Tab-separated table of C-alpha atoms in Angstrom:
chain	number	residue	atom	x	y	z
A	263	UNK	CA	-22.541	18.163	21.736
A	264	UNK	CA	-20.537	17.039	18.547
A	265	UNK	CA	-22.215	20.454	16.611
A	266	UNK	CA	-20.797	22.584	19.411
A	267	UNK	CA	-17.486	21.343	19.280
A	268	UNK	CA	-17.087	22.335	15.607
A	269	UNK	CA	-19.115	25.166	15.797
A	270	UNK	CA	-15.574	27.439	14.954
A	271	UNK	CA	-15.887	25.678	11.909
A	272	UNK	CA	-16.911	28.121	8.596
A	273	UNK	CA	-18.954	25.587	6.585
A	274	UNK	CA	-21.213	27.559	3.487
A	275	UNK	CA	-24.444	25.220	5.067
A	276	UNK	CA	-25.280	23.214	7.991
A	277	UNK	CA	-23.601	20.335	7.885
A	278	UNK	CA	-23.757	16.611	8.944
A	279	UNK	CA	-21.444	16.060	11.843
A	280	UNK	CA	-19.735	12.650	11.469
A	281	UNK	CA	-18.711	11.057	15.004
A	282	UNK	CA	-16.165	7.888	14.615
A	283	UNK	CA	-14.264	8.013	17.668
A	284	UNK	CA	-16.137	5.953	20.727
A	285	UNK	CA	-19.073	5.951	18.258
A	286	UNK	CA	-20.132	5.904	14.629
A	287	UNK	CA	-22.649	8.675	14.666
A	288	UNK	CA	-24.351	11.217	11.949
A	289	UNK	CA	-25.850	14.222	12.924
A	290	UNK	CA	-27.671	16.842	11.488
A	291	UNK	CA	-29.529	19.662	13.497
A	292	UNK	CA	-31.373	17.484	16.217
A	293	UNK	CA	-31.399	14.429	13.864
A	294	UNK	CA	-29.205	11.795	14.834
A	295	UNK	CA	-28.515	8.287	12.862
A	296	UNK	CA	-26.019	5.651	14.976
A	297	UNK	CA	-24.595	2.191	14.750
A	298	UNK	CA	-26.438	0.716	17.808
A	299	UNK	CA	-23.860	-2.305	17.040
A	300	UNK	CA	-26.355	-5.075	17.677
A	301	UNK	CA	-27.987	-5.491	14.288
A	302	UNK	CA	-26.532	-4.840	10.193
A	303	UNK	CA	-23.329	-4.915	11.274
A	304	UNK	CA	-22.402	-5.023	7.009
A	305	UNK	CA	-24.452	-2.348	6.549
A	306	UNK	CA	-23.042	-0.043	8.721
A	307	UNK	CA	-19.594	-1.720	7.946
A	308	UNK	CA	-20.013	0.215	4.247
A	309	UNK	CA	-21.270	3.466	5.857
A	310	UNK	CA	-18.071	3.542	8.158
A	311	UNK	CA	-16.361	2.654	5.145
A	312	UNK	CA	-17.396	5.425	2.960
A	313	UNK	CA	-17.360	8.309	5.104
A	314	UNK	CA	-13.515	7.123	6.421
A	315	UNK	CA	-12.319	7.356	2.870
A	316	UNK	CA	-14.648	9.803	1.428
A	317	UNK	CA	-12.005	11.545	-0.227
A	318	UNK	CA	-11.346	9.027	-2.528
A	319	UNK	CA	-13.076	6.352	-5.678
A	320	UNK	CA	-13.961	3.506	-3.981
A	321	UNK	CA	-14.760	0.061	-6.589
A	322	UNK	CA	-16.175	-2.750	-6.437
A	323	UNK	CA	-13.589	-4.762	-5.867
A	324	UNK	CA	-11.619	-2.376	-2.807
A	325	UNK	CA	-14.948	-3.209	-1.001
A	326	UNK	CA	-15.101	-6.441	-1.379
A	327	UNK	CA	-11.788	-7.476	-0.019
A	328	UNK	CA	-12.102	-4.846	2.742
A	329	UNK	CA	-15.023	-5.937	4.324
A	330	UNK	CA	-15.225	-9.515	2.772
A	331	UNK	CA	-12.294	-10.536	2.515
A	332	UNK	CA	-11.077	-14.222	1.313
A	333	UNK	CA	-14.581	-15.011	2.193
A	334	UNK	CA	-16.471	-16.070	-0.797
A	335	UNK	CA	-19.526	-14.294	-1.763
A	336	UNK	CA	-21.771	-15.375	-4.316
A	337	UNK	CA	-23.292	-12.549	-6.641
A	338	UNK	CA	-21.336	-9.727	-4.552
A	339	UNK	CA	-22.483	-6.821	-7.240
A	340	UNK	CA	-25.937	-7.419	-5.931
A	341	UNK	CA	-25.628	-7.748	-2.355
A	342	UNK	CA	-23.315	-4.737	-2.111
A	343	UNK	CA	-26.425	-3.137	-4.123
A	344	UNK	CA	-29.066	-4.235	-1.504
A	345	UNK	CA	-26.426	-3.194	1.318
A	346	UNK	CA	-25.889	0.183	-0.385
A	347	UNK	CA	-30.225	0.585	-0.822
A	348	UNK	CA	-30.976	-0.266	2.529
A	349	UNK	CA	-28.247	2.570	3.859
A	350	UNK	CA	-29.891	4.962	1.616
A	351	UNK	CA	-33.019	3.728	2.984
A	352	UNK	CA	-32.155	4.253	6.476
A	353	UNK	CA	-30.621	7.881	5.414
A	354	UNK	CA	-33.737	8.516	4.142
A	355	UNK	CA	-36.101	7.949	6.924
A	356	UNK	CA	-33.740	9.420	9.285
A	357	UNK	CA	-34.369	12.686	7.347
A	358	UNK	CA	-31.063	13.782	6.852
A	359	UNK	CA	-30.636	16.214	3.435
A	360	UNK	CA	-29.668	14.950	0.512
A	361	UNK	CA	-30.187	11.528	2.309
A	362	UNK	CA	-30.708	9.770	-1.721
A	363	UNK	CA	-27.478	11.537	-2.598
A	364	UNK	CA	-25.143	11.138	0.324
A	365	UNK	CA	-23.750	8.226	-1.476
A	366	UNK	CA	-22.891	8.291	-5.130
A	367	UNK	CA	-22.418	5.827	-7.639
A	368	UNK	CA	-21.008	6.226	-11.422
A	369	UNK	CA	-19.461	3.281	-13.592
A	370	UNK	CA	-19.073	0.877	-10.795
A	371	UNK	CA	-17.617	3.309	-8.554
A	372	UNK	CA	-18.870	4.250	-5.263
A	373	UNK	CA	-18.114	7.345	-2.800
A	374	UNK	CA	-19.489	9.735	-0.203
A	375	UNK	CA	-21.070	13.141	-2.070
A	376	UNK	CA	-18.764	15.493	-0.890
A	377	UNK	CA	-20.729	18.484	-2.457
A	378	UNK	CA	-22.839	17.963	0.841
A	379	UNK	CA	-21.073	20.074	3.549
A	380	UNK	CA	-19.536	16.930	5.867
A	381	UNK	CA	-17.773	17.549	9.084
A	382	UNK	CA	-16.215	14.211	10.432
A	383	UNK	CA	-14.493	14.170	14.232
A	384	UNK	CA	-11.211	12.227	13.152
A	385	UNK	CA	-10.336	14.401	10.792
A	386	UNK	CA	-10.900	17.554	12.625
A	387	UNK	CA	-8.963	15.945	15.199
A	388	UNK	CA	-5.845	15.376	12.484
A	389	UNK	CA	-6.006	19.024	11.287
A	390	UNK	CA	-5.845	20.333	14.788
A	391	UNK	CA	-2.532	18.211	15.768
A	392	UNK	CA	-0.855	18.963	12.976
A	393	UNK	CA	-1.676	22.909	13.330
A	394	UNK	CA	-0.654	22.643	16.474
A	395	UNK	CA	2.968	20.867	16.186
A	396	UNK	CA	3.441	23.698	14.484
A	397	UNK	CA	6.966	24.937	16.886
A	398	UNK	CA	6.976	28.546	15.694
A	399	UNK	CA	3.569	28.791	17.377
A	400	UNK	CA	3.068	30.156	20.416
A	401	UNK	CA	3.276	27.430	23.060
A	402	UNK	CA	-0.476	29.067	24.593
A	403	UNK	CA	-2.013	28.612	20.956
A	404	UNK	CA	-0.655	25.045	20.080
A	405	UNK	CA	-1.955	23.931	23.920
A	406	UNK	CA	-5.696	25.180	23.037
A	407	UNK	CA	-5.308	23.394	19.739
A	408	UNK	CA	-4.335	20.087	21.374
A	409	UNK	CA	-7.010	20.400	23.657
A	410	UNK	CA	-9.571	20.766	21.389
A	411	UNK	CA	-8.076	17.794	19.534
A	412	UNK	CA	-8.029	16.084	22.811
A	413	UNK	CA	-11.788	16.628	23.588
A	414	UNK	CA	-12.684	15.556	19.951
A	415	UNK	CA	-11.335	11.859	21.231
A	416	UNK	CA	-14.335	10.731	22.475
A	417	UNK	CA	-12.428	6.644	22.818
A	418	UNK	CA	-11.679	4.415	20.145
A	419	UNK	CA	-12.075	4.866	16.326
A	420	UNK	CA	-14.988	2.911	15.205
A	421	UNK	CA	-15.298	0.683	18.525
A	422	UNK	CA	-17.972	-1.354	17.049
A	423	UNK	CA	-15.820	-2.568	14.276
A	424	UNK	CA	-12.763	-2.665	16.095
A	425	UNK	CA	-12.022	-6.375	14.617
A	426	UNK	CA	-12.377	-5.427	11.193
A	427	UNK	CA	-9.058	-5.654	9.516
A	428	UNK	CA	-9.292	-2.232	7.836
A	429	UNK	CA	-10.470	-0.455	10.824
A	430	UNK	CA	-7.540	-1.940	13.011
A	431	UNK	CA	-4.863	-0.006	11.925
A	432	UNK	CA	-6.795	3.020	11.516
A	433	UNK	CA	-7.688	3.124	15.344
A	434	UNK	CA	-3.889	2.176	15.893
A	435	UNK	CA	-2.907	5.648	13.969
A	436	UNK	CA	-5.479	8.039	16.016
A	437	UNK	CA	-4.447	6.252	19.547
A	438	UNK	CA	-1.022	6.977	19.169
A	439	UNK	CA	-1.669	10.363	17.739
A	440	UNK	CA	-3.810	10.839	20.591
A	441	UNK	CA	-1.022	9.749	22.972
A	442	UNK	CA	1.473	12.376	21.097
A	443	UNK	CA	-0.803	15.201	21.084
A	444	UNK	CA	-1.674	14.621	24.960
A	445	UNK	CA	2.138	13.893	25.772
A	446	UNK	CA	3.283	17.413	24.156
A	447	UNK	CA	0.712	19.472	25.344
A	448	UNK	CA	1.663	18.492	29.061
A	449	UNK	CA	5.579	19.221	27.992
A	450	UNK	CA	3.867	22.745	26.654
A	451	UNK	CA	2.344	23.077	30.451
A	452	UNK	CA	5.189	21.824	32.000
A	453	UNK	CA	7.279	24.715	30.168
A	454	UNK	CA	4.652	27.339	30.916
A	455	UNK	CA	4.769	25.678	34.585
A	456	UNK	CA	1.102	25.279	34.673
A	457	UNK	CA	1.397	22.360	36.266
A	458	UNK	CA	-2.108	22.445	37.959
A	459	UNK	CA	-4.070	22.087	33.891
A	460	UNK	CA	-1.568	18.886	33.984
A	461	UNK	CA	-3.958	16.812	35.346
A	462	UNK	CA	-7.050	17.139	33.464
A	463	UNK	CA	-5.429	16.057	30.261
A	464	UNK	CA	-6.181	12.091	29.606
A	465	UNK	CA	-4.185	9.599	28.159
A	466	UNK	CA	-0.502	9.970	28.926
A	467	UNK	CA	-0.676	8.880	32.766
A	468	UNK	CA	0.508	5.432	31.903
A	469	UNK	CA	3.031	6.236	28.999
């Protein structure tokens, strides 16, 4: 379970687990919310949206041409609003904490409430590589970190909105940093000759 593979995490509350590799997922205790990817694909197309960038001021406009594009859309300010309601709605009955607050709004601006203790997988997954390209570390250390980075990478970063142009390069980035992390920590096990762990790692068979 997503909760047990963070569980090393020190977080000041429980938090909501956010899944976006293979899956776009929230989870909270035994509640979980997902992206069954057959219906509100725009609506779950802002959620993805806000929780990739929650660590930054998101306007009108950025979401507009992100998820919109050239397309024209008449009276966006209100159908972003109804898009924005309905996830809150959907939050709500799902009965995640906070569920009215995950998403905040000031002077046009929207982003995710970050005073709500957030856990997402891809990021996780970042702060683990990097920790462990760390070459002063020793090589037993960075090969547990890249295999918990490697389990984190459940398949593709936001597979449901794979053809969305913001999303494409994203899932681009965390491949081939999945790729890397796989292809050094087999070099580590090579070195260590543990040559018989070699083959449980995924990803760098064809590379």
């Amino acid at each position: 379970m997503l909760k047990n593979e963070f569980s090393s995490l020190a977080v000041p509350q429980e938090p909501i687990y956010i899944t976006m590799f293979g899956s776009f997922q929230l989870r909270w205790g035994d509640l979980i919310v997902e992206d069954s990817g057959s219906r509100a694909h725009k609506l779950w197309s802002v959620l993805e949206y806000l929780v990739a960038f929650r660590n930054k001021d998101i306007s009108h406009l950025e979401l507009q041409e992100s998820l919109w594009g050239d397309s024209e859309t008449d009276n966006f300010a209100n159908t972003l609003k109804s898009l924005i309601y309905r996830i809150r709605t959907l939050l709500v009955n799902s009965g995640l904490p906070m569920a009215k607050d995950l998403i905040v709004y000031k002077r046009g601006i929207y982003s995710w409430n970050n005073s709500v203790a957030t856990v997402v997988d891809c990021e996780v997954f970042e702060d683990l590589i990097k920790k462990a390209s760390d070459p002063h570390m020793p090589g037993q250390q960075r090969i547990e970190l890249y295999q918990k980075a490697i389990a984190l990478y459940k398949g593709d970063f936001l597979p449901n909105s794979a053809y969305e142009p913001w999303v494409i390069p994203l899932s681009t980035y965390y491949h081939n940093l999945y790729i890397k992390c796989v292809c050094e920590a087999v070099e580590l096990l090579r070195h260590l000759e543990r040559y018989d762990e070699i083959p449980h790692l995924q990803g760098c068979q064809s590379d």
